[in-house]
Short mmCIF file of C-alpha atoms in Angstrom, two decimals:
data_model
loop_
_atom_site.label_atom_id
_atom_site.label_comp_id
_atom_site.label_asym_id
_atom_site.label_seq_id
_atom_site.Cartn_x
_atom_site.Cartn_y
_atom_site.Cartn_z
CA MET I 1 49.58 87.81 84.84
CA ASP I 2 51.68 85.05 83.39
CA TRP I 3 53.05 84.12 80.02
CA GLY I 4 51.15 80.83 79.81
CA THR I 5 47.78 82.61 79.85
CA GLU I 6 48.51 85.90 78.11
CA LEU I 7 51.15 84.78 75.60
CA TRP I 8 49.87 81.29 74.81
CA ASP I 9 50.31 81.81 71.06
CA GLN I 10 53.65 83.74 71.16
CA PHE I 11 56.12 80.91 71.18
CA GLU I 12 58.56 82.65 68.78
CA VAL I 13 58.28 85.93 70.68
CA LEU I 14 59.22 84.24 73.94
CA GLU I 15 62.06 82.49 72.24
CA ARG I 16 63.50 85.79 70.97
CA HIS I 17 62.94 87.57 74.31
CA THR I 18 64.68 84.94 76.43
CA GLN I 19 67.59 84.88 73.99
CA TRP I 20 67.85 88.67 74.20
CA GLY I 21 67.93 88.46 78.03
CA LEU I 22 70.82 86.00 77.98
CA ASP I 23 72.66 88.14 75.42
CA LEU I 24 72.24 91.17 77.72
CA LEU I 25 73.67 89.16 80.62
CA ASP I 26 76.69 88.21 78.53
CA ARG I 27 77.17 91.83 77.42
CA TYR I 28 77.19 93.02 81.01
CA VAL I 29 79.75 90.37 81.97
CA LYS I 30 81.93 91.52 79.08
CA PHE I 31 81.51 95.15 80.13
CA VAL I 32 82.57 94.40 83.72
CA LYS I 33 85.54 92.39 82.49
CA GLU I 34 86.76 95.32 80.41
CA ARG I 35 86.09 97.61 83.38
CA THR I 36 88.38 95.48 85.58
CA GLU I 37 91.08 95.71 82.93
CA VAL I 38 90.76 99.50 82.97
CA GLU I 39 91.00 99.53 86.80
CA GLN I 40 94.04 97.27 86.78
CA ALA I 41 95.79 99.38 84.16
CA TYR I 42 94.93 102.55 86.12
CA ALA I 43 96.32 101.09 89.34
CA LYS I 44 99.45 99.90 87.57
CA GLN I 45 100.07 103.33 86.09
CA LEU I 46 99.54 104.97 89.48
CA ARG I 47 102.03 102.64 91.13
CA SER I 48 104.57 103.29 88.37
CA LEU I 49 104.04 107.03 88.80
CA VAL I 50 104.58 106.79 92.56
CA LYS I 51 107.71 104.68 92.10
CA LYS I 52 109.05 107.23 89.63
CA TYR I 53 108.75 110.15 92.04
CA LEU I 54 109.65 108.45 95.33
CA PRO I 55 113.09 109.45 96.65
CA LYS I 56 115.79 107.08 95.51
CA ARG I 57 118.02 107.57 98.56
CA PRO I 58 117.14 106.20 102.00
CA THR I 59 115.56 108.69 104.36
CA LYS I 60 118.54 108.54 106.71
CA ASP I 61 120.96 109.56 103.96
CA ASP I 62 118.75 112.18 102.33
CA PRO I 63 118.97 115.64 103.95
CA GLU I 64 115.97 116.79 101.90
CA SER I 65 113.80 114.33 103.84
CA LYS I 66 114.06 116.60 106.88
CA PHE I 67 112.03 119.34 105.19
CA SER I 68 108.28 119.28 105.81
CA GLN I 69 107.70 119.96 102.11
CA GLN I 70 109.52 116.78 101.14
CA GLN I 71 107.88 114.77 103.92
CA SER I 72 104.43 115.93 102.79
CA PHE I 73 105.20 115.06 99.18
CA VAL I 74 106.37 111.57 100.17
CA GLN I 75 103.23 111.13 102.27
CA ILE I 76 101.07 112.16 99.30
CA LEU I 77 102.89 109.62 97.12
CA GLN I 78 102.23 106.93 99.73
CA GLU I 79 98.54 107.87 99.84
CA VAL I 80 98.36 107.68 96.05
CA ASN I 81 99.98 104.25 96.24
CA ASP I 82 97.33 103.17 98.77
CA PHE I 83 94.67 104.60 96.47
CA ALA I 84 96.05 102.46 93.64
CA GLY I 85 95.75 99.43 95.93
CA GLN I 86 92.05 100.19 96.43
CA ARG I 87 91.55 100.36 92.66
CA GLU I 88 93.16 96.92 92.41
CA LEU I 89 90.78 95.70 95.11
CA VAL I 90 87.80 97.02 93.11
CA ALA I 91 89.05 95.20 90.02
CA GLU I 92 89.51 91.97 91.97
CA ASN I 93 86.02 92.13 93.52
CA LEU I 94 84.40 92.82 90.15
CA SER I 95 86.33 90.02 88.49
CA VAL I 96 85.40 87.42 91.12
CA ARG I 97 81.90 88.45 92.17
CA VAL I 98 80.59 89.66 88.82
CA CYS I 99 82.53 88.22 85.91
CA LEU I 100 83.04 84.68 87.19
CA GLU I 101 79.71 84.25 88.97
CA LEU I 102 77.54 85.84 86.26
CA ALA I 103 79.37 83.96 83.48
CA LYS I 104 78.70 80.69 85.30
CA TYR I 105 75.07 81.66 85.91
CA SER I 106 74.66 82.56 82.22
CA GLN I 107 75.72 79.06 81.19
CA GLU I 108 73.19 77.55 83.59
CA MET I 109 70.42 79.76 82.18
CA LYS I 110 71.28 78.77 78.62
CA GLN I 111 71.00 75.09 79.49
CA GLU I 112 67.68 75.60 81.26
CA ARG I 113 66.27 77.64 78.38
CA LYS I 114 67.35 75.02 75.87
CA MET I 115 65.62 72.28 77.89
CA HIS I 116 62.30 74.22 78.09
CA PHE I 117 62.18 75.02 74.40
CA GLN I 118 63.04 71.44 73.47
CA GLU I 119 60.10 70.32 75.59
CA GLY I 120 57.81 72.85 73.86
CA ARG I 121 58.92 71.76 70.41
CA ARG I 122 58.28 68.10 71.23
CA ALA I 123 54.75 69.01 72.34
CA GLN I 124 54.22 70.95 69.12
CA GLN I 125 55.46 68.01 67.05
CA GLN I 126 53.11 65.62 68.86
CA LEU I 127 50.15 67.96 68.24
CA GLU I 128 51.10 68.36 64.58
CA SER I 129 51.39 64.58 64.24
CA GLY I 130 47.90 64.15 65.73
CA PHE I 131 46.54 66.76 63.36
CA LYS I 132 48.03 64.93 60.36
CA GLN I 133 46.42 61.70 61.49
CA LEU I 134 43.10 63.56 61.85
CA GLU I 135 43.42 64.92 58.33
CA ASN I 136 44.20 61.47 56.93
CA SER I 137 41.18 59.88 58.62
CA LYS I 138 39.03 62.77 57.42
CA ARG I 139 40.12 62.34 53.80
CA LYS I 140 39.64 58.60 54.05
CA PHE I 141 36.13 59.09 55.41
CA GLU I 142 35.37 61.56 52.62
CA ARG I 143 36.67 59.17 49.97
CA ASP I 144 34.75 56.19 51.37
CA CYS I 145 31.52 58.25 51.45
CA ARG I 146 31.87 59.15 47.80
CA GLU I 147 32.59 55.56 46.86
CA ALA I 148 29.58 54.35 48.88
CA GLU I 149 27.29 56.89 47.25
CA LYS I 150 28.58 55.97 43.83
CA ALA I 151 28.08 52.24 44.51
CA ALA I 152 24.52 52.90 45.78
CA GLN I 153 23.67 54.84 42.60
CA THR I 154 25.05 52.05 40.40
CA ALA I 155 23.00 49.39 42.23
CA GLU I 156 19.84 51.48 41.93
CA ARG I 157 20.36 52.02 38.21
CA LEU I 158 20.90 48.29 37.54
CA ASP I 159 17.84 47.46 39.64
CA GLN I 160 15.69 49.63 37.38
CA ASP I 161 17.30 48.36 34.20
CA ILE I 162 15.05 45.62 32.67
CA ASN I 163 17.89 44.35 30.63
CA ALA I 164 20.17 43.77 33.66
CA THR I 165 20.46 40.28 34.97
CA LYS I 166 19.57 39.37 38.47
CA ALA I 167 23.17 38.44 39.16
CA ASP I 168 24.43 41.87 38.13
CA VAL I 169 21.83 43.52 40.30
CA GLU I 170 22.77 41.41 43.32
CA LYS I 171 26.43 42.03 42.77
CA ALA I 172 25.83 45.80 42.55
CA LYS I 173 23.80 45.74 45.75
CA GLN I 174 26.50 43.80 47.58
CA GLN I 175 29.11 46.29 46.38
CA ALA I 176 26.97 49.23 47.54
CA HIS I 177 26.48 47.57 50.92
CA LEU I 178 30.26 47.00 51.29
CA ARG I 179 31.07 50.56 50.37
CA SER I 180 28.48 51.84 52.83
CA HIS I 181 30.01 49.67 55.58
CA MET I 182 33.51 50.99 54.81
CA ALA I 183 32.23 54.55 54.92
CA GLU I 184 30.67 53.87 58.27
CA GLU I 185 33.97 52.54 59.64
CA SER I 186 35.86 55.55 58.27
CA LYS I 187 33.29 57.77 59.90
CA ASN I 188 33.82 56.09 63.25
CA GLU I 189 37.59 56.26 62.88
CA TYR I 190 37.46 59.93 61.91
CA ALA I 191 35.23 60.70 64.89
CA ALA I 192 37.55 58.89 67.25
CA GLN I 193 40.62 60.62 65.78
CA LEU I 194 38.89 63.99 66.01
CA GLN I 195 37.99 63.39 69.65
CA ARG I 196 41.57 62.34 70.43
CA PHE I 197 43.04 65.39 68.65
CA ASN I 198 40.71 67.80 70.41
CA ARG I 199 41.72 66.30 73.73
CA ASP I 200 45.43 66.58 72.85
CA GLN I 201 44.97 70.11 71.54
CA ALA I 202 43.19 71.22 74.69
CA HIS I 203 45.96 69.67 76.79
CA PHE I 204 48.56 71.41 74.63
CA TYR I 205 47.06 74.90 74.80
CA PHE I 206 45.60 74.86 78.29
CA SER I 207 48.09 72.78 80.23
CA GLN I 208 51.28 71.69 78.55
CA MET I 209 52.43 74.89 76.83
CA PRO I 210 51.28 77.23 79.65
CA GLN I 211 53.44 75.22 82.06
CA ILE I 212 56.43 75.51 79.73
CA PHE I 213 55.82 79.23 79.26
CA ASP I 214 55.50 79.69 83.01
CA LYS I 215 58.82 77.94 83.49
CA LEU I 216 60.38 80.23 80.91
CA GLN I 217 58.87 83.23 82.67
CA ASP I 218 60.28 82.08 86.02
CA MET I 219 63.68 81.51 84.41
CA ASP I 220 63.68 84.93 82.77
CA GLU I 221 62.62 86.68 85.96
CA ARG I 222 65.36 84.92 87.93
CA ARG I 223 67.86 85.96 85.27
CA ALA I 224 66.66 89.58 85.44
CA THR I 225 66.85 89.55 89.26
CA HIS I 226 70.35 88.11 89.17
CA LEU I 227 71.39 90.68 86.57
CA GLY I 228 70.01 93.46 88.77
CA ALA I 229 72.05 92.13 91.67
CA GLY I 230 75.07 92.17 89.35
CA TYR I 231 74.35 95.82 88.60
CA GLY I 232 74.36 96.45 92.35
CA LEU I 233 77.71 94.72 92.79
CA LEU I 234 79.24 97.35 90.52
CA SER I 235 78.39 100.12 92.98
CA GLU I 236 78.93 97.91 96.02
CA ALA I 237 82.52 97.26 94.98
CA GLU I 238 83.07 101.02 94.88
CA LEU I 239 81.31 101.63 98.20
CA GLN I 240 83.50 99.08 99.95
CA VAL I 241 86.64 101.10 99.22
CA VAL I 242 85.11 104.53 99.77
CA PRO I 243 86.16 104.67 103.48
CA ILE I 244 89.76 103.76 102.65
CA ILE I 245 89.85 106.17 99.71
CA ALA I 246 88.42 108.86 101.99
CA LYS I 247 91.27 108.17 104.43
CA CYS I 248 93.76 108.46 101.56
CA LEU I 249 92.30 111.81 100.57
CA GLU I 250 92.28 112.93 104.19
CA GLY I 251 95.92 111.86 104.46
CA MET I 252 96.73 114.01 101.43
CA LYS I 253 94.99 116.96 103.08
CA VAL I 254 96.90 116.38 106.31
CA ALA I 255 100.14 116.22 104.32
CA ALA I 256 99.27 119.53 102.65
CA ASP I 257 98.54 121.16 106.01
CA ALA I 258 101.80 119.78 107.45
CA VAL I 259 103.97 122.02 105.27
CA ASP I 260 105.67 124.42 107.67
CA ALA I 261 107.70 127.11 105.92
CA LYS I 262 109.18 128.47 109.14
CA ASN I 263 110.27 125.04 110.31
CA ASP I 264 111.82 124.30 106.91
CA SER I 265 113.83 127.49 107.19
CA GLN I 266 115.03 126.38 110.61
CA VAL I 267 115.89 122.92 109.23
CA LEU I 268 117.96 124.54 106.49
CA ILE I 269 119.84 126.48 109.14
CA GLU I 270 120.46 123.32 111.19
CA LEU I 271 121.69 121.42 108.15
CA HIS I 272 124.04 123.99 106.73
CA LYS I 273 124.99 126.34 109.53
CA SER I 274 128.80 126.50 109.42
CA GLY I 275 129.51 128.05 112.82
CA PHE I 276 132.17 130.36 111.38
CA ALA I 277 132.43 133.87 112.76
CA ARG I 278 131.62 136.68 110.36
CA PRO I 279 134.71 138.35 108.90
CA GLY I 280 135.79 141.58 110.53
CA ASP I 281 136.52 144.87 108.86
CA VAL I 282 139.35 144.97 106.37
CA GLU I 283 142.22 146.93 107.82
CA PHE I 284 143.96 149.67 105.95
CA GLU I 285 147.36 148.57 104.74
CA ASP I 286 149.71 151.45 104.29
CA PHE I 287 152.24 150.54 101.63
CA SER I 288 153.91 153.91 101.93
CA GLN I 289 155.71 152.85 105.12
CA PRO I 290 157.38 149.52 105.76
CA MET I 291 155.43 147.77 108.51
CA ASN I 292 154.11 144.39 109.48
CA ARG I 293 150.59 143.91 108.28
CA ALA I 294 148.22 141.24 109.52
CA PRO I 295 144.58 140.66 108.72
CA SER I 296 141.84 141.00 111.28
CA ASP I 297 141.80 138.33 113.92
CA SER I 298 138.16 137.73 113.17
CA SER I 299 138.53 137.19 109.43
CA LEU I 300 137.94 133.87 107.77
CA GLY I 301 141.68 133.44 107.48
CA THR I 302 142.15 133.45 111.26
CA PRO I 303 143.26 130.04 112.55
CA SER I 304 141.04 128.20 114.95
CA ASP I 305 143.43 128.73 117.87
CA GLY I 306 142.89 132.51 117.70
CA ARG I 307 146.49 133.40 116.69
CA PRO I 308 146.61 135.75 113.69
CA GLU I 309 148.27 134.46 110.57
CA LEU I 310 151.17 136.65 109.59
CA ARG I 311 151.48 137.38 105.92
CA GLY I 312 154.38 138.91 104.13
CA PRO I 313 154.06 141.52 101.43
CA GLY I 314 154.29 138.95 98.68
CA ARG I 315 152.03 136.32 100.28
CA SER I 316 148.54 135.91 98.82
CA ARG I 317 145.46 136.23 101.04
CA ALA I 318 142.86 133.55 101.67
CA LYS I 319 139.37 134.17 100.37
CA ARG I 320 137.25 136.11 102.79
CA TRP I 321 133.92 135.75 101.01
CA PRO I 322 132.14 132.56 102.21
CA PHE I 323 130.13 132.15 99.01
CA GLY I 324 133.16 131.68 96.81
CA LYS I 325 133.94 128.40 95.09
CA LYS I 326 135.20 125.85 97.60
CA ASN I 327 138.17 123.61 96.98
CA LYS I 328 137.96 119.88 97.37
CA THR I 329 138.68 118.75 100.92
CA VAL I 330 139.99 115.50 102.27
CA VAL I 331 137.48 113.72 104.53
CA THR I 332 138.96 113.16 108.00
CA GLU I 333 137.81 110.95 110.82
CA ASP I 334 137.22 113.86 113.19
CA PHE I 335 135.31 115.77 110.44
CA SER I 336 137.68 118.71 110.80
CA HIS I 337 137.20 119.32 107.07
CA LEU I 338 133.64 120.51 107.85
CA PRO I 339 132.58 123.89 109.23
CA PRO I 340 132.52 123.97 113.04
CA GLU I 341 128.75 123.61 113.45
CA GLN I 342 128.49 120.75 110.94
CA GLN I 343 131.54 119.10 112.49
CA ARG I 344 129.88 119.21 115.91
CA LYS I 345 126.68 117.64 114.55
CA ARG I 346 128.49 114.85 112.75
CA LEU I 347 130.61 114.09 115.80
CA GLN I 348 127.48 114.04 117.96
CA GLN I 349 125.86 111.54 115.56
CA GLN I 350 128.94 109.33 115.60
CA LEU I 351 129.07 109.51 119.39
CA GLU I 352 125.42 108.47 119.66
CA GLU I 353 125.99 105.55 117.30
CA ARG I 354 129.01 104.38 119.29
CA ASN I 355 127.04 104.64 122.53
CA ARG I 356 124.23 102.57 121.07
CA GLU I 357 126.68 99.94 119.85
CA LEU I 358 128.39 99.97 123.26
CA GLN I 359 125.07 99.45 125.06
CA LYS I 360 124.25 96.62 122.68
CA GLU I 361 127.56 94.90 123.40
CA VAL I 362 127.10 95.38 127.16
CA ASP I 363 123.62 93.81 126.97
CA GLN I 364 125.03 90.92 124.96
CA ARG I 365 127.80 90.40 127.53
CA GLU I 366 125.26 90.26 130.35
CA ALA I 367 123.15 87.78 128.38
CA LEU I 368 126.19 85.58 127.75
CA LYS I 369 127.10 85.67 131.45
CA LYS I 370 123.60 84.58 132.41
CA MET I 371 123.71 81.80 129.83
CA LYS I 372 127.08 80.68 131.16
CA ASP I 373 125.69 80.56 134.70
CA VAL I 374 122.78 78.44 133.48
CA TYR I 375 125.18 76.06 131.71
CA GLU I 376 127.32 75.76 134.84
CA LYS I 377 124.29 74.96 136.99
CA THR I 378 122.71 72.67 134.38
CA PRO I 379 125.51 71.02 132.33
CA GLN I 380 123.08 69.04 130.20
CA MET I 381 121.89 72.30 128.60
CA GLY I 382 125.32 73.20 127.19
CA ASP I 383 129.05 73.55 127.72
CA PRO I 384 130.05 76.78 129.54
CA ALA I 385 133.43 76.73 127.83
CA SER I 386 131.78 77.09 124.43
CA LEU I 387 130.69 80.61 125.40
CA GLU I 388 134.18 81.84 126.32
CA PRO I 389 135.15 82.90 122.73
CA ARG I 390 131.98 84.93 122.36
CA ILE I 391 132.42 86.51 125.80
CA THR I 392 136.01 87.42 124.96
CA GLU I 393 134.98 88.89 121.63
CA THR I 394 132.27 90.92 123.34
CA LEU I 395 134.73 92.27 125.92
CA ASN I 396 137.15 93.26 123.15
CA ASN I 397 134.35 95.06 121.34
CA ILE I 398 133.37 96.88 124.54
CA GLU I 399 136.94 98.07 125.11
CA ARG I 400 137.25 99.17 121.49
CA LEU I 401 133.95 101.06 121.62
CA LYS I 402 134.87 102.74 124.91
CA LEU I 403 138.07 104.04 123.34
CA GLU I 404 136.13 105.30 120.33
CA VAL I 405 133.58 106.98 122.62
CA GLN I 406 136.36 108.74 124.50
CA LYS I 407 137.96 109.78 121.23
CA TYR I 408 134.71 111.23 119.86
CA GLU I 409 133.93 112.94 123.16
CA THR I 410 137.32 114.68 123.03
CA TRP I 411 136.76 115.78 119.43
CA LEU I 412 133.23 116.90 120.28
CA ALA I 413 134.42 119.01 123.18
CA GLU I 414 137.00 120.70 120.92
CA ALA I 415 134.37 121.29 118.22
CA GLU I 416 131.96 122.82 120.74
CA SER I 417 134.65 125.09 122.05
CA ARG I 418 135.26 126.29 118.49
CA VAL I 419 131.54 126.92 118.00
CA LEU I 420 131.28 128.86 121.27
CA SER I 421 134.44 130.81 120.44
CA ASN I 422 133.14 131.79 117.01
CA ARG I 423 129.76 132.71 118.47
CA GLY I 424 131.45 134.90 121.09
CA ASP I 425 133.46 136.69 118.44
CA THR I 426 130.34 137.35 116.39
CA LEU I 427 128.39 138.65 119.39
CA GLY I 428 131.27 140.91 120.32
CA ARG I 429 131.42 142.57 116.88
CA HIS I 430 127.74 142.76 116.00
CA ALA I 431 124.42 143.63 117.58
CA ARG I 432 123.66 142.10 120.96
CA PRO I 433 121.03 139.31 120.80
CA PRO I 434 117.71 139.68 122.64
CA ASP I 435 117.87 139.18 126.39
CA PRO I 436 117.08 135.58 127.40
CA PRO I 437 114.04 134.94 129.62
CA ALA I 438 114.62 135.16 133.32
CA SER I 439 113.74 131.50 133.87
CA ALA I 440 116.58 130.20 131.68
CA PRO I 441 120.34 130.75 131.95
CA PRO I 442 121.72 133.28 129.46
CA ASP I 443 124.16 130.87 127.82
CA SER I 444 121.67 128.06 127.39
CA SER I 445 119.00 130.45 126.09
CA SER I 446 121.44 131.92 123.62
CA SER I 447 122.35 128.48 122.47
CA ASN I 448 118.71 127.54 122.08
CA SER I 449 117.76 130.66 120.10
CA ASN I 450 120.83 130.98 117.88
CA SER I 451 121.79 127.41 117.03
CA GLY I 452 120.78 123.82 117.48
CA SER I 453 124.30 122.95 118.70
CA GLN I 454 123.36 121.55 122.11
CA ARG I 455 120.31 119.38 121.49
CA ASN I 456 120.28 115.96 123.07
CA LYS I 457 117.51 113.49 122.26
CA GLU I 458 118.31 110.36 124.21
CA SER I 459 117.60 107.13 122.35
CA SER I 460 114.73 105.08 123.82
CA GLU I 461 113.13 101.78 123.09
CA GLU I 462 110.48 103.42 120.96
CA PRO I 463 111.62 106.85 119.64
CA PRO I 464 108.85 109.04 118.23
CA SER I 465 110.22 108.82 114.69
CA GLU I 466 113.17 107.62 112.70
CA GLU I 467 114.06 111.15 111.70
CA GLY I 468 114.69 111.97 115.34
CA GLN I 469 117.78 109.78 115.26
CA ASP I 470 119.48 112.17 112.83
CA ALA I 471 118.35 115.37 114.58
CA PRO I 472 120.98 117.47 116.35
CA ILE I 473 120.92 117.09 120.15
CA TYR I 474 122.13 119.04 123.16
CA THR I 475 125.19 117.73 124.95
CA GLU I 476 125.78 120.31 127.63
CA PHE I 477 124.71 123.71 128.88
CA ASP I 478 127.11 126.44 129.86
CA GLU I 479 125.67 127.45 133.22
CA ASP I 480 123.22 126.31 135.87
CA PHE I 481 119.66 127.58 135.93
CA GLU I 482 118.89 130.66 137.94
CA GLU I 483 117.06 130.02 141.14
CA GLU I 484 114.46 132.73 140.55
CA PRO I 485 111.08 130.98 140.77
CA ALA I 486 108.59 131.19 137.89
CA SER I 487 104.94 130.21 137.52
CA PRO I 488 104.08 127.19 135.35
CA ILE I 489 102.38 128.05 132.06
CA GLY I 490 100.93 124.61 131.54
CA HIS I 491 100.98 120.93 132.34
CA CYS I 492 102.70 118.03 130.53
CA VAL I 493 103.08 114.26 130.82
CA ALA I 494 106.20 112.30 129.85
CA ILE I 495 105.39 109.91 127.00
CA TYR I 496 108.85 108.27 127.08
CA HIS I 497 111.60 107.80 129.63
CA PHE I 498 114.45 110.30 129.34
CA GLU I 499 117.80 110.21 131.14
CA GLY I 500 119.09 113.74 131.49
CA SER I 501 122.79 113.05 131.60
CA SER I 502 123.97 116.37 130.12
CA GLU I 503 124.22 119.64 132.01
CA GLY I 504 121.03 121.66 131.86
CA THR I 505 118.78 118.63 131.29
CA ILE I 506 116.79 116.62 133.81
CA SER I 507 115.65 113.03 133.88
CA MET I 508 112.01 112.00 133.75
CA ALA I 509 110.15 108.68 133.92
CA GLU I 510 107.51 107.54 131.48
CA GLY I 511 104.08 108.77 132.61
CA GLU I 512 105.51 111.34 135.06
CA ASP I 513 103.50 114.56 135.53
CA LEU I 514 105.53 117.73 135.00
CA SER I 515 104.93 121.49 135.14
CA LEU I 516 105.52 123.38 131.89
CA MET I 517 107.81 126.33 132.57
CA GLU I 518 108.77 127.43 129.06
CA GLU I 519 107.49 126.37 125.62
CA ASP I 520 109.62 124.99 122.81
CA LYS I 521 111.34 127.87 121.00
CA GLY I 522 111.71 125.86 117.82
CA ASP I 523 114.88 124.01 118.88
CA GLY I 524 113.13 120.84 120.03
CA TRP I 525 113.57 121.38 123.79
CA THR I 526 111.06 122.35 126.48
CA ARG I 527 111.83 123.52 130.02
CA VAL I 528 109.85 121.71 132.73
CA ARG I 529 109.77 121.40 136.52
CA ARG I 530 109.42 118.13 138.44
CA LYS I 531 107.36 117.76 141.59
CA GLN I 532 110.61 117.61 143.57
CA GLY I 533 111.40 121.13 142.36
CA ASP I 534 114.10 120.27 139.81
CA GLU I 535 113.98 122.24 136.56
CA GLY I 536 115.65 121.56 133.26
CA TYR I 537 115.21 120.85 129.58
CA VAL I 538 113.72 117.67 128.07
CA PRO I 539 112.93 116.79 124.43
CA THR I 540 109.61 118.29 123.31
CA SER I 541 108.73 115.17 121.31
CA TYR I 542 108.86 113.14 124.55
CA LEU I 543 105.98 115.19 126.07
CA ARG I 544 102.23 115.57 125.79
CA VAL I 545 101.69 119.26 126.57
CA THR I 546 98.55 121.05 127.81
CA LEU I 547 98.74 124.85 128.13
CA ASN I 548 96.85 126.73 130.85
#
């Protein structure tokens, strides 16, 4: 069924319907445009919200970033930021593929519709003009017939009148004959005009207008199809970002599951453990007899060298309670203003930084030497003498860094001795810690279970994470491992190369197969055995572990 056959007489109806279709197209374009504005505003607000709650301090300088709770929150903020990016992508796709394309298509449809209706109106005007000509010829024929009949009656009356002259009778007959001839010509003209109009009318209703209506129908159906496709683009733009949004939501779920309360408690200990020994019992001071009185050697007032501080009767005591208000301290280069455990960690960090800088300078010196050799062999590439200032500067930097490394190593050794001394005092006065496993030396096990003071994560070309650079590391173990053999509890593969330079650690190559002898106790170290039989500790994050 088509419009040209079924709606041949509904020109005005088709005109209103096609105009309504174009108006609907324009309304949809306007709707999508406002929808994109909503999406853009939503994305902008999400990004502003994320920016508001993101940590202001760099991760390296923010101790709170070491807690899994904070890390999960930052990850959620990043996922929300990615989600906002997907909303912006939806807005962009709708703006380009719907608003711009459909607006352009609407203008094309309006021009086509205007052309078809102009053609229809011209056909109507031509038919109306033909009908007017038909009516004029009809009236003329009618008028000429009346005049001819009237002239014939006049001639007949004069012919019967005996008083009329022959000349009057002849004149009347001639007039009647002329009028009859004119009526006959009008009749022929009217018949010809009627035949022409009927032909034009048949062409108008059966050919010309049906073709125009069919063109309008085709135009309207194409518009409806295009509009339906535009409706589909609305959902398609959403479906395109569904996988990414699903990943964002999955990332939020992973961040929620990554919160580890026990690990956060351990992190808090690592960050703020002072290393001081607990104060001993307060001694009874008998003021009834003159005698020298000294506080307990294990109190907080005891100097670091172990010698008791003598106080006279009038001398005030230092605060024994560690939660009291602390006085302002002067920051020193060896971090002696910090508690022993924190001092050791800061010195270890400084030592690692100096070692990295030293290695960088050594690599630069080797590169300069190679470049100098190339210049000496191929003078046209450069002047070897031009590299001497840089080589000299590099050598000076190496010497300076070596001195700093030695200085920090000395301070670190002193700080570790303080930590071990305080730990020994505490163990001597309080309950004995649990026995270490037979496969690990007592001192190293105690260090692993009671503090993170001897962790050593060697820097590599690709460390597992940036946070690992700030983590406390082992520097040395007190004793060698016992030689009592133990059965492996699993298998592991080295993901990164590790150079075990400290006592108690072993070296391993990237991709090396190892036997798992003892799991990580929460301090970041795992005990493994090499195929050669060597055992020692390596960083847990450097391994891919499979338990038996």
